[in-house]
């Protein structure tokens, strides 16, 4: 599933990122990489951008770019 499809409040793990090099480099600089856990906090009122929490950082990502991030919903049942 894409990061843009994750409902607000859910935690997910990044599986892969397929983006242009300039965006991929920026994602890596921000800590967004395969295996990282992010929590989707909210979508802006018009649906774009999306705000996620990665560690102690709050990151806003345009949906155009967040759609290139494949994720798995985290199992937090434990």
PDB file of N, CA and C in Angstrom:
ATOM      1  N   UNK A   1       0.845  -1.171   0.000  1.00  0.00           N
ATOM      2  CA  UNK A   1       0.000   0.000   0.000  1.00  0.00           C
ATOM      3  C   UNK A   1       0.891   1.236   0.000  1.00  0.00           C
ATOM      4  N   UNK A   2       0.349   2.322  -0.501  1.00  0.00           N
ATOM      5  CA  UNK A   2       1.105   3.569  -0.556  1.00  0.00           C
ATOM      6  C   UNK A   2       0.909   4.359   0.738  1.00  0.00           C
ATOM      7  N   UNK A   3       1.878   5.183   1.049  1.00  0.00           N
ATOM      8  CA  UNK A   3       1.790   5.990   2.264  1.00  0.00           C
ATOM      9  C   UNK A   3       0.550   6.864   2.259  1.00  0.00           C
ATOM     10  N   UNK A   4       0.136   7.308   1.094  1.00  0.00           N
ATOM     11  CA  UNK A   4      -1.050   8.164   0.992  1.00  0.00           C
ATOM     12  C   UNK A   4      -2.348   7.416   1.307  1.00  0.00           C
ATOM     13  N   UNK A   5      -2.295   6.097   1.322  1.00  0.00           N
ATOM     14  CA  UNK A   5      -3.487   5.279   1.587  1.00  0.00           C
ATOM     15  C   UNK A   5      -3.631   4.902   3.062  1.00  0.00           C
ATOM     16  N   UNK A   6      -2.623   5.227   3.857  1.00  0.00           N
ATOM     17  CA  UNK A   6      -2.658   4.878   5.278  1.00  0.00           C
ATOM     18  C   UNK A   6      -3.540   5.887   6.023  1.00  0.00           C
ATOM     19  N   UNK A   7      -4.498   5.415   6.781  1.00  0.00           N
ATOM     20  CA  UNK A   7      -5.360   6.337   7.525  1.00  0.00           C
ATOM     21  C   UNK A   7      -4.578   7.071   8.616  1.00  0.00           C
ATOM     22  N   UNK A   8      -5.016   8.272   8.928  1.00  0.00           N
ATOM     23  CA  UNK A   8      -4.394   9.053   9.996  1.00  0.00           C
ATOM     24  C   UNK A   8      -4.440   8.269  11.305  1.00  0.00           C
ATOM     25  N   UNK A   9      -3.348   8.341  12.044  1.00  0.00           N
ATOM     26  CA  UNK A   9      -3.265   7.660  13.330  1.00  0.00           C
ATOM     27  C   UNK A   9      -2.630   6.283  13.256  1.00  0.00           C
ATOM     28  N   UNK A  10      -2.435   5.766  12.070  1.00  0.00           N
ATOM     29  CA  UNK A  10      -1.862   4.426  11.910  1.00  0.00           C
ATOM     30  C   UNK A  10      -0.346   4.497  11.764  1.00  0.00           C
ATOM     31  N   UNK A  11       0.298   3.427  12.212  1.00  0.00           N
ATOM     32  CA  UNK A  11       1.744   3.301  12.113  1.00  0.00           C
ATOM     33  C   UNK A  11       2.055   2.317  11.001  1.00  0.00           C
ATOM     34  N   UNK A  12       3.064   2.637  10.234  1.00  0.00           N
ATOM     35  CA  UNK A  12       3.454   1.756   9.135  1.00  0.00           C
ATOM     36  C   UNK A  12       4.974   1.697   9.009  1.00  0.00           C
ATOM     37  N   UNK A  13       5.421   0.681   8.290  1.00  0.00           N
ATOM     38  CA  UNK A  13       6.841   0.486   8.034  1.00  0.00           C
ATOM     39  C   UNK A  13       7.091   0.681   6.555  1.00  0.00           C
ATOM     40  N   UNK A  14       8.109   1.460   6.233  1.00  0.00           N
ATOM     41  CA  UNK A  14       8.432   1.725   4.832  1.00  0.00           C
ATOM     42  C   UNK A  14       9.052   0.478   4.212  1.00  0.00           C
ATOM     43  N   UNK A  15       8.452   0.041   3.103  1.00  0.00           N
ATOM     44  CA  UNK A  15       8.995  -1.110   2.362  1.00  0.00           C
ATOM     45  C   UNK A  15       9.993  -0.656   1.306  1.00  0.00           C
ATOM     46  N   UNK A  16       9.601   0.333   0.555  1.00  0.00           N
ATOM     47  CA  UNK A  16      10.478   0.810  -0.511  1.00  0.00           C
ATOM     48  C   UNK A  16      10.066   2.222  -0.921  1.00  0.00           C
ATOM     49  N   UNK A  17      11.000   2.902  -1.544  1.00  0.00           N
ATOM     50  CA  UNK A  17      10.735   4.241  -2.064  1.00  0.00           C
ATOM     51  C   UNK A  17      11.224   4.269  -3.501  1.00  0.00           C
ATOM     52  N   UNK A  18      10.321   4.637  -4.395  1.00  0.00           N
ATOM     53  CA  UNK A  18      10.718   4.783  -5.796  1.00  0.00           C
ATOM     54  C   UNK A  18      10.410   6.210  -6.205  1.00  0.00           C
ATOM     55  N   UNK A  19      11.447   7.002  -6.282  1.00  0.00           N
ATOM     56  CA  UNK A  19      11.267   8.411  -6.611  1.00  0.00           C
ATOM     57  C   UNK A  19      12.451   8.881  -7.434  1.00  0.00           C
ATOM     58  N   UNK A  20      12.307  10.075  -7.998  1.00  0.00           N
ATOM     59  CA  UNK A  20      13.430  10.663  -8.710  1.00  0.00           C
ATOM     60  C   UNK A  20      14.590  10.831  -7.725  1.00  0.00           C
ATOM     61  N   UNK A  21      15.798  10.831  -8.259  1.00  0.00           N
ATOM     62  CA  UNK A  21      16.986  10.888  -7.409  1.00  0.00           C
ATOM     63  C   UNK A  21      16.964  12.053  -6.429  1.00  0.00           C
ATOM     64  N   UNK A  22      16.534  13.231  -6.892  1.00  0.00           N
ATOM     65  CA  UNK A  22      16.548  14.388  -5.996  1.00  0.00           C
ATOM     66  C   UNK A  22      15.594  14.211  -4.821  1.00  0.00           C
ATOM     67  N   UNK A  23      14.444  13.579  -5.049  1.00  0.00           N
ATOM     68  CA  UNK A  23      13.513  13.334  -3.951  1.00  0.00           C
ATOM     69  C   UNK A  23      14.005  12.181  -3.078  1.00  0.00           C
ATOM     70  N   UNK A  24      14.546  11.161  -3.720  1.00  0.00           N
ATOM     71  CA  UNK A  24      15.053  10.013  -2.968  1.00  0.00           C
ATOM     72  C   UNK A  24      16.158  10.461  -2.016  1.00  0.00           C
ATOM     73  N   UNK A  25      17.053  11.294  -2.498  1.00  0.00           N
ATOM     74  CA  UNK A  25      18.130  11.810  -1.654  1.00  0.00           C
ATOM     75  C   UNK A  25      17.560  12.590  -0.479  1.00  0.00           C
ATOM     76  N   UNK A  26      16.570  13.401  -0.728  1.00  0.00           N
ATOM     77  CA  UNK A  26      15.952  14.202   0.341  1.00  0.00           C
ATOM     78  C   UNK A  26      15.247  13.301   1.355  1.00  0.00           C
ATOM     79  N   UNK A  27      14.552  12.274   0.863  1.00  0.00           N
ATOM     80  CA  UNK A  27      13.891  11.339   1.785  1.00  0.00           C
ATOM     81  C   UNK A  27      14.912  10.683   2.708  1.00  0.00           C
ATOM     82  N   UNK A  28      16.028  10.246   2.130  1.00  0.00           N
ATOM     83  CA  UNK A  28      17.068   9.583   2.930  1.00  0.00           C
ATOM     84  C   UNK A  28      17.651  10.561   3.942  1.00  0.00           C
ATOM     85  N   UNK A  29      17.855  11.811   3.543  1.00  0.00           N
ATOM     86  CA  UNK A  29      18.371  12.822   4.469  1.00  0.00           C
ATOM     87  C   UNK A  29      17.432  13.028   5.652  1.00  0.00           C
ATOM     88  N   UNK A  30      16.130  12.887   5.414  1.00  0.00           N
ATOM     89  CA  UNK A  30      15.145  13.064   6.479  1.00  0.00           C
ATOM     90  C   UNK A  30      14.955  11.795   7.303  1.00  0.00           C
ATOM     91  N   UNK A  31      15.568  10.700   6.890  1.00  0.00           N
ATOM     92  CA  UNK A  31      15.446   9.452   7.630  1.00  0.00           C
ATOM     93  C   UNK A  31      14.394   8.516   7.085  1.00  0.00           C
ATOM     94  N   UNK A  32      13.759   8.912   6.002  1.00  0.00           N
ATOM     95  CA  UNK A  32      12.750   8.046   5.384  1.00  0.00           C
ATOM     96  C   UNK A  32      13.469   7.039   4.506  1.00  0.00           C
ATOM     97  N   UNK A  33      13.550   5.813   4.964  1.00  0.00           N
ATOM     98  CA  UNK A  33      14.214   4.747   4.215  1.00  0.00           C
ATOM     99  C   UNK A  33      13.539   3.421   4.548  1.00  0.00           C
ATOM    100  N   UNK A  34      13.838   2.419   3.770  1.00  0.00           N
ATOM    101  CA  UNK A  34      13.230   1.102   3.981  1.00  0.00           C
ATOM    102  C   UNK A  34      13.491   0.639   5.416  1.00  0.00           C
ATOM    103  N   UNK A  35      12.443   0.151   6.055  1.00  0.00           N
ATOM    104  CA  UNK A  35      12.544  -0.344   7.425  1.00  0.00           C
ATOM    105  C   UNK A  35      12.158   0.686   8.477  1.00  0.00           C
ATOM    106  N   UNK A  36      12.099   1.952   8.098  1.00  0.00           N
ATOM    107  CA  UNK A  36      11.743   2.999   9.061  1.00  0.00           C
ATOM    108  C   UNK A  36      10.247   2.933   9.381  1.00  0.00           C
ATOM    109  N   UNK A  37       9.901   3.157  10.642  1.00  0.00           N
ATOM    110  CA  UNK A  37       8.499   3.192  11.072  1.00  0.00           C
ATOM    111  C   UNK A  37       8.036   4.641  11.139  1.00  0.00           C
ATOM    112  N   UNK A  38       6.917   4.914  10.529  1.00  0.00           N
ATOM    113  CA  UNK A  38       6.350   6.261  10.564  1.00  0.00           C
ATOM    114  C   UNK A  38       4.893   6.173  11.010  1.00  0.00           C
ATOM    115  N   UNK A  39       4.449   7.231  11.646  1.00  0.00           N
ATOM    116  CA  UNK A  39       3.049   7.339  12.033  1.00  0.00           C
ATOM    117  C   UNK A  39       2.426   8.441  11.198  1.00  0.00           C
ATOM    118  N   UNK A  40       1.350   8.125  10.539  1.00  0.00           N
ATOM    119  CA  UNK A  40       0.623   9.130   9.767  1.00  0.00           C
ATOM    120  C   UNK A  40      -0.203   9.955  10.747  1.00  0.00           C
ATOM    121  N   UNK A  41       0.087  11.244  10.798  1.00  0.00           N
ATOM    122  CA  UNK A  41      -0.607  12.104  11.760  1.00  0.00           C
ATOM    123  C   UNK A  41      -1.874  12.701  11.188  1.00  0.00           C
ATOM    124  N   UNK A  42      -1.757  13.296  10.002  1.00  0.00           N
ATOM    125  CA  UNK A  42      -2.937  13.943   9.437  1.00  0.00           C
ATOM    126  C   UNK A  42      -2.697  14.327   7.985  1.00  0.00           C
ATOM    127  N   UNK A  43      -3.788  14.576   7.333  1.00  0.00           N
ATOM    128  CA  UNK A  43      -3.748  15.134   5.986  1.00  0.00           C
ATOM    129  C   UNK A  43      -4.203  16.586   6.099  1.00  0.00           C
ATOM    130  N   UNK A  44      -3.640  17.458   5.288  1.00  0.00           N
ATOM    131  CA  UNK A  44      -4.063  18.852   5.275  1.00  0.00           C
ATOM    132  C   UNK A  44      -5.539  18.910   4.860  1.00  0.00           C
ATOM    133  N   UNK A  45      -6.221  20.008   5.180  1.00  0.00           N
ATOM    134  CA  UNK A  45      -7.662  20.093   4.888  1.00  0.00           C
ATOM    135  C   UNK A  45      -8.037  19.771   3.441  1.00  0.00           C
ATOM    136  N   UNK A  46      -7.200  20.121   2.506  1.00  0.00           N
ATOM    137  CA  UNK A  46      -7.506  19.798   1.107  1.00  0.00           C
ATOM    138  C   UNK A  46      -6.865  18.479   0.680  1.00  0.00           C
ATOM    139  N   UNK A  47      -6.340  17.730   1.659  1.00  0.00           N
ATOM    140  CA  UNK A  47      -5.810  16.403   1.376  1.00  0.00           C
ATOM    141  C   UNK A  47      -4.339  16.360   1.028  1.00  0.00           C
ATOM    142  N   UNK A  48      -3.674  17.488   0.966  1.00  0.00           N
ATOM    143  CA  UNK A  48      -2.270  17.520   0.588  1.00  0.00           C
ATOM    144  C   UNK A  48      -1.613  18.711   1.264  1.00  0.00           C
ATOM    145  N   UNK A  49      -0.524  18.605   1.955  1.00  0.00           N
ATOM    146  CA  UNK A  49       0.341  17.455   2.124  1.00  0.00           C
ATOM    147  C   UNK A  49      -0.132  16.535   3.257  1.00  0.00           C
ATOM    148  N   UNK A  50       0.661  15.512   3.477  1.00  0.00           N
ATOM    149  CA  UNK A  50       0.438  14.564   4.558  1.00  0.00           C
ATOM    150  C   UNK A  50       1.522  14.808   5.606  1.00  0.00           C
ATOM    151  N   UNK A  51       1.150  14.736   6.879  1.00  0.00           N
ATOM    152  CA  UNK A  51       2.139  14.910   7.940  1.00  0.00           C
ATOM    153  C   UNK A  51       2.372  13.569   8.622  1.00  0.00           C
ATOM    154  N   UNK A  52       3.638  13.214   8.752  1.00  0.00           N
ATOM    155  CA  UNK A  52       4.003  11.963   9.407  1.00  0.00           C
ATOM    156  C   UNK A  52       4.989  12.262  10.519  1.00  0.00           C
ATOM    157  N   UNK A  53       5.075  11.329  11.449  1.00  0.00           N
ATOM    158  CA  UNK A  53       6.051  11.435  12.535  1.00  0.00           C
ATOM    159  C   UNK A  53       7.047  10.304  12.367  1.00  0.00           C
ATOM    160  N   UNK A  54       8.307  10.669  12.350  1.00  0.00           N
ATOM    161  CA  UNK A  54       9.398   9.698  12.247  1.00  0.00           C
ATOM    162  C   UNK A  54      10.327   9.962  13.417  1.00  0.00           C
ATOM    163  N   UNK A  55      10.320   9.077  14.399  1.00  0.00           N
ATOM    164  CA  UNK A  55      11.090   9.334  15.619  1.00  0.00           C
ATOM    165  C   UNK A  55      10.506  10.557  16.303  1.00  0.00           C
ATOM    166  N   UNK A  56      11.337  11.550  16.539  1.00  0.00           N
ATOM    167  CA  UNK A  56      10.863  12.801  17.149  1.00  0.00           C
ATOM    168  C   UNK A  56      10.622  13.891  16.126  1.00  0.00           C
ATOM    169  N   UNK A  57      10.731  13.561  14.863  1.00  0.00           N
ATOM    170  CA  UNK A  57      10.587  14.541  13.788  1.00  0.00           C
ATOM    171  C   UNK A  57       9.192  14.495  13.184  1.00  0.00           C
ATOM    172  N   UNK A  58       8.691  15.661  12.858  1.00  0.00           N
ATOM    173  CA  UNK A  58       7.418  15.792  12.157  1.00  0.00           C
ATOM    174  C   UNK A  58       7.736  16.224  10.732  1.00  0.00           C
ATOM    175  N   UNK A  59       7.270  15.457   9.767  1.00  0.00           N
ATOM    176  CA  UNK A  59       7.627  15.694   8.370  1.00  0.00           C
ATOM    177  C   UNK A  59       6.357  15.834   7.549  1.00  0.00           C
ATOM    178  N   UNK A  60       6.321  16.886   6.735  1.00  0.00           N
ATOM    179  CA  UNK A  60       5.214  17.064   5.793  1.00  0.00           C
ATOM    180  C   UNK A  60       5.709  16.674   4.403  1.00  0.00           C
ATOM    181  N   UNK A  61       4.934  15.867   3.733  1.00  0.00           N
ATOM    182  CA  UNK A  61       5.313  15.373   2.413  1.00  0.00           C
ATOM    183  C   UNK A  61       4.146  15.589   1.463  1.00  0.00           C
ATOM    184  N   UNK A  62       4.445  16.133   0.303  1.00  0.00           N
ATOM    185  CA  UNK A  62       3.395  16.256  -0.710  1.00  0.00           C
ATOM    186  C   UNK A  62       2.886  14.866  -1.063  1.00  0.00           C
ATOM    187  N   UNK A  63       1.595  14.772  -1.274  1.00  0.00           N
ATOM    188  CA  UNK A  63       1.012  13.472  -1.628  1.00  0.00           C
ATOM    189  C   UNK A  63       1.593  12.939  -2.931  1.00  0.00           C
ATOM    190  N   UNK A  64       1.964  13.851  -3.818  1.00  0.00           N
ATOM    191  CA  UNK A  64       2.595  13.443  -5.075  1.00  0.00           C
ATOM    192  C   UNK A  64       3.851  12.614  -4.793  1.00  0.00           C
ATOM    193  N   UNK A  65       4.612  13.010  -3.773  1.00  0.00           N
ATOM    194  CA  UNK A  65       5.833  12.283  -3.423  1.00  0.00           C
ATOM    195  C   UNK A  65       5.552  11.118  -2.472  1.00  0.00           C
ATOM    196  N   UNK A  66       4.620  11.306  -1.552  1.00  0.00           N
ATOM    197  CA  UNK A  66       4.287  10.237  -0.607  1.00  0.00           C
ATOM    198  C   UNK A  66       3.700   9.020  -1.325  1.00  0.00           C
ATOM    199  N   UNK A  67       3.116   9.256  -2.491  1.00  0.00           N
ATOM    200  CA  UNK A  67       2.574   8.150  -3.271  1.00  0.00           C
ATOM    201  C   UNK A  67       3.645   7.231  -3.833  1.00  0.00           C
ATOM    202  N   UNK A  68       4.900   7.664  -3.764  1.00  0.00           N
ATOM    203  CA  UNK A  68       6.011   6.828  -4.225  1.00  0.00           C
ATOM    204  C   UNK A  68       6.596   5.978  -3.110  1.00  0.00           C
ATOM    205  N   UNK A  69       6.024   6.081  -1.923  1.00  0.00           N
ATOM    206  CA  UNK A  69       6.532   5.343  -0.766  1.00  0.00           C
ATOM    207  C   UNK A  69       5.601   4.175  -0.482  1.00  0.00           C
ATOM    208  N   UNK A  70       6.123   2.972  -0.632  1.00  0.00           N
ATOM    209  CA  UNK A  70       5.354   1.754  -0.348  1.00  0.00           C
ATOM    210  C   UNK A  70       5.549   1.389   1.116  1.00  0.00           C
ATOM    211  N   UNK A  71       4.457   1.053   1.785  1.00  0.00           N
ATOM    212  CA  UNK A  71       4.513   0.754   3.217  1.00  0.00           C
ATOM    213  C   UNK A  71       3.682  -0.487   3.549  1.00  0.00           C
ATOM    214  N   UNK A  72       3.956  -1.016   4.721  1.00  0.00           N
ATOM    215  CA  UNK A  72       3.126  -2.058   5.324  1.00  0.00           C
ATOM    216  C   UNK A  72       2.586  -1.505   6.628  1.00  0.00           C
ATOM    217  N   UNK A  73       1.318  -1.752   6.890  1.00  0.00           N
ATOM    218  CA  UNK A  73       0.778  -1.337   8.183  1.00  0.00           C
ATOM    219  C   UNK A  73       1.465  -2.145   9.268  1.00  0.00           C
ATOM    220  N   UNK A  74       1.837  -1.476  10.355  1.00  0.00           N
ATOM    221  CA  UNK A  74       2.508  -2.153  11.454  1.00  0.00           C
ATOM    222  C   UNK A  74       1.485  -2.890  12.297  1.00  0.00           C
ATOM    223  N   UNK A  75       1.878  -4.043  12.779  1.00  0.00           N
ATOM    224  CA  UNK A  75       1.028  -4.816  13.679  1.00  0.00           C
ATOM    225  C   UNK A  75       1.343  -4.368  15.090  1.00  0.00           C
ATOM    226  N   UNK A  76       0.442  -3.603  15.675  1.00  0.00           N
ATOM    227  CA  UNK A  76       0.689  -3.091  17.028  1.00  0.00           C
ATOM    228  C   UNK A  76      -0.220  -3.785  18.036  1.00  0.00           C
ATOM    229  N   UNK A  77      -0.606  -5.007  17.724  1.00  0.00           N
ATOM    230  CA  UNK A  77      -1.511  -5.734  18.612  1.00  0.00           C
ATOM    231  C   UNK A  77      -0.820  -6.228  19.869  1.00  0.00           C
ATOM    232  N   UNK A  78       0.520  -6.206  19.881  1.00  0.00           N
ATOM    233  CA  UNK A  78       1.245  -6.684  21.068  1.00  0.00           C
ATOM    234  C   UNK A  78       1.418  -5.601  22.097  1.00  0.00           C
TER     235      UNK A  78
END
